XYZ file of C-alpha atoms in Angstrom:
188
model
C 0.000 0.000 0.000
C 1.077 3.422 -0.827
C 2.526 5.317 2.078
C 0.942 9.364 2.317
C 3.420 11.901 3.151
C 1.910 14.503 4.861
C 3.495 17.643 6.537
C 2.828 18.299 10.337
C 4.044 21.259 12.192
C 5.545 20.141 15.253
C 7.754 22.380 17.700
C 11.331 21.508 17.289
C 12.446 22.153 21.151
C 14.714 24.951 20.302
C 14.875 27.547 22.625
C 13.295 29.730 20.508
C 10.115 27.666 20.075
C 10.435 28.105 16.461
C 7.758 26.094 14.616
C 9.300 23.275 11.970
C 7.464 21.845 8.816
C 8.531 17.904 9.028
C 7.099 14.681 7.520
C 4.421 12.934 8.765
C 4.704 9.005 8.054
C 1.500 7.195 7.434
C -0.007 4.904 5.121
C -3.434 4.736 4.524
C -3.696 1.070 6.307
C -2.025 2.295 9.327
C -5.223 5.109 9.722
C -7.461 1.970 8.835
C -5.742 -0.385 11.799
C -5.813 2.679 14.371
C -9.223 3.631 13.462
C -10.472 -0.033 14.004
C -8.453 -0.485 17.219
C -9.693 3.270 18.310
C -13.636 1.184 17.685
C -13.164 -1.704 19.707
C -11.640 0.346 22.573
C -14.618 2.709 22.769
C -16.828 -0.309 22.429
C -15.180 -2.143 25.663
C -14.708 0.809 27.726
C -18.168 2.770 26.874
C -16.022 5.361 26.308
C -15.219 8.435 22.715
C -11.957 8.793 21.908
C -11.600 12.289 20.588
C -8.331 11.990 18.130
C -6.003 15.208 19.294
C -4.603 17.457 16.188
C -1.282 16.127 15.255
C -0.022 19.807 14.711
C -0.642 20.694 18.414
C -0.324 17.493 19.986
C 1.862 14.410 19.790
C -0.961 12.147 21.501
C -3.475 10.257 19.727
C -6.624 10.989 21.565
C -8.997 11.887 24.902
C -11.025 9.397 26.297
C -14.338 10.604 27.773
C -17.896 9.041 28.505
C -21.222 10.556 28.775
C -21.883 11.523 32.394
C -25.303 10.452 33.856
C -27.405 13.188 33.758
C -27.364 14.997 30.316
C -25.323 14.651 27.172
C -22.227 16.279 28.788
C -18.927 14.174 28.639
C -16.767 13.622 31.915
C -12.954 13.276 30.802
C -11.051 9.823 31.670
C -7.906 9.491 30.060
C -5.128 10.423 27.573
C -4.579 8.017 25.396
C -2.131 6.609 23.332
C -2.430 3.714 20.481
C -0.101 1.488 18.982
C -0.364 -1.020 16.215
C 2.280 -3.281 16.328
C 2.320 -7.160 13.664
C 4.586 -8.944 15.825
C 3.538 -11.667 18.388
C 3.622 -10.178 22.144
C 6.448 -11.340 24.188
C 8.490 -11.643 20.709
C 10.506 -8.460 22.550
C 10.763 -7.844 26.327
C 9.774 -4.618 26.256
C 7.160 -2.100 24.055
C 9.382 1.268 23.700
C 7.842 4.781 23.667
C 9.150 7.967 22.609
C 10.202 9.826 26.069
C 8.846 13.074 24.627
C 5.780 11.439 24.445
C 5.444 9.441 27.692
C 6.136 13.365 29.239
C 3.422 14.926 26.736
C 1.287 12.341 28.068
C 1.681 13.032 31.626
C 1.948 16.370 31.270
C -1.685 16.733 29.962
C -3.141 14.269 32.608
C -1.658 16.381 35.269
C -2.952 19.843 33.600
C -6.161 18.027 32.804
C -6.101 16.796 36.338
C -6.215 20.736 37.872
C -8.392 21.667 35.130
C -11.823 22.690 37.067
C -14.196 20.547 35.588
C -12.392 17.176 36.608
C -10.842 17.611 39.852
C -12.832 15.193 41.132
C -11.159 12.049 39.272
C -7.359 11.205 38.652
C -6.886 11.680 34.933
C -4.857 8.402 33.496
C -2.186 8.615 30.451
C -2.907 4.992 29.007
C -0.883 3.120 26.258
C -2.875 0.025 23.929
C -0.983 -1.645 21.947
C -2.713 -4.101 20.016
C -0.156 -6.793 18.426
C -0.642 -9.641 16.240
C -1.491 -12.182 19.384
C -3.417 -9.762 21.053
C -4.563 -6.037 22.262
C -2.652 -4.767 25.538
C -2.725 -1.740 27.942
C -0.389 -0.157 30.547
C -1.124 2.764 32.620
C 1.798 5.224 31.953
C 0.298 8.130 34.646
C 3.154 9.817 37.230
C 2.386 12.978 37.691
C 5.792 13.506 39.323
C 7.341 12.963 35.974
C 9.409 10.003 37.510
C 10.420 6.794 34.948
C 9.954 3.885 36.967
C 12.271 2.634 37.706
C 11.096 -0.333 36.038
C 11.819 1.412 32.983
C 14.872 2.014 30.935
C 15.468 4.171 28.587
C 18.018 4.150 25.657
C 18.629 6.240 22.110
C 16.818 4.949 19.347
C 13.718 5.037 16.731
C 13.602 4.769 12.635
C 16.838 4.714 10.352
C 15.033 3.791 7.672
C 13.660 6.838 6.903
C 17.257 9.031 6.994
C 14.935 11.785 9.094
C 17.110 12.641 12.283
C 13.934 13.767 13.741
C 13.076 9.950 13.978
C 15.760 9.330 16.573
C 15.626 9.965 20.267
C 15.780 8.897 23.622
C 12.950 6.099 24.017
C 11.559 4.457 27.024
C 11.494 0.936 27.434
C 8.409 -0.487 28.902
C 8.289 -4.323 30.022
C 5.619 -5.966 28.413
C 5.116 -7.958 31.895
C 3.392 -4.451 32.647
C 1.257 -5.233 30.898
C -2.510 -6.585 30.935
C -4.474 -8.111 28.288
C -7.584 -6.593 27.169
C -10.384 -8.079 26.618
C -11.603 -7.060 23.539
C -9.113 -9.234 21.568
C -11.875 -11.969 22.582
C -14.550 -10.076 20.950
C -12.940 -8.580 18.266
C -15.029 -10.019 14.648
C -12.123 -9.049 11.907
């Protein structure tokens, strides 16, 4: 399948905050595969996943669900989807851009003082659904802390020759993880 090329603006952590045009890698069966995934999640957790705009955020989407009086939505989570075709356990660990496990927490925390949900803890949740199986970990520390469980290491795509595609990652053990159960229920 033909890959699209599409140009994000993303902020290129200079000091001066300068905005930078950069490629945006993916195919038209990667949106399919996230958009299905993105389905069955909402279906499990009786939950909308609002998808976050790629120029202004490097996080898929927010997770909300209806509260019980009225067609208001009460926020639950930031979330974060990967779709991965090898078999779980085929690596000991899942890695994560760091940038993103600290965009992540960074907007549970402000989401967590935000007025309107003090009253629950705000979670930064990864899926990754694989090709044994769909998978979650709950990445939330609002102290900004990598577990220590965690390791981290320099990494990401060569492929591409785009030195924007390597950085420091976080490894996440996939023992952290627990199955979901929509794999069960999933019709493909």
């Amino acid at each position: 399948m033909r890959s699209l090329l599409l140009l994000r603006i993303e902020n290129n952590d200079t000091p001066t905050g300068r905005l930078s045009m950069r490629p945006w890698y993916e195919s038209a069966e990667n949106l399919l595969h996230e958009t299905k995934f993105k389905h069955d999640i909402e279906r499990q957790y009786s939950c909308k996943l609002l998808k976050l705009n790629p120029r202004f955020s490097r996080l898929d989407y927010l997770a909300v669900s209806p509260r019980d009086r009225g067609s208001d939505y009460s926020l639950r989570a930031v979330v974060e989807i990967k779709i991965r075709t090898f078999e779980w356990q085929a690596y000991p660990t899942i890695i994560l851009s760091k940038k993103k496990w600290m965009a992540g927490n960074a907007l549970a925390n402000h989401l967590q003082n935000w007025p309107k949900t003090r009253a629950k803890p705000i979670k930064f949740i990864l899926f990754v659904r694989c090709a044994t199986g769909d998978y979650f970990v709950d990445l939330t520390d609002s102290n900004y802390r990598i577990s220590c469980r965690y390791t981290t290491s320099i990494g990401g795509r060569f492929d591409r020759k785009d030195p924007c595609d390597i950085e420091e990652l976080i490894h996440i053990p996939v023992l952290d993880f627990k199955k979901n159960r929509i794999w069960q229920s999933r019709t493909d």
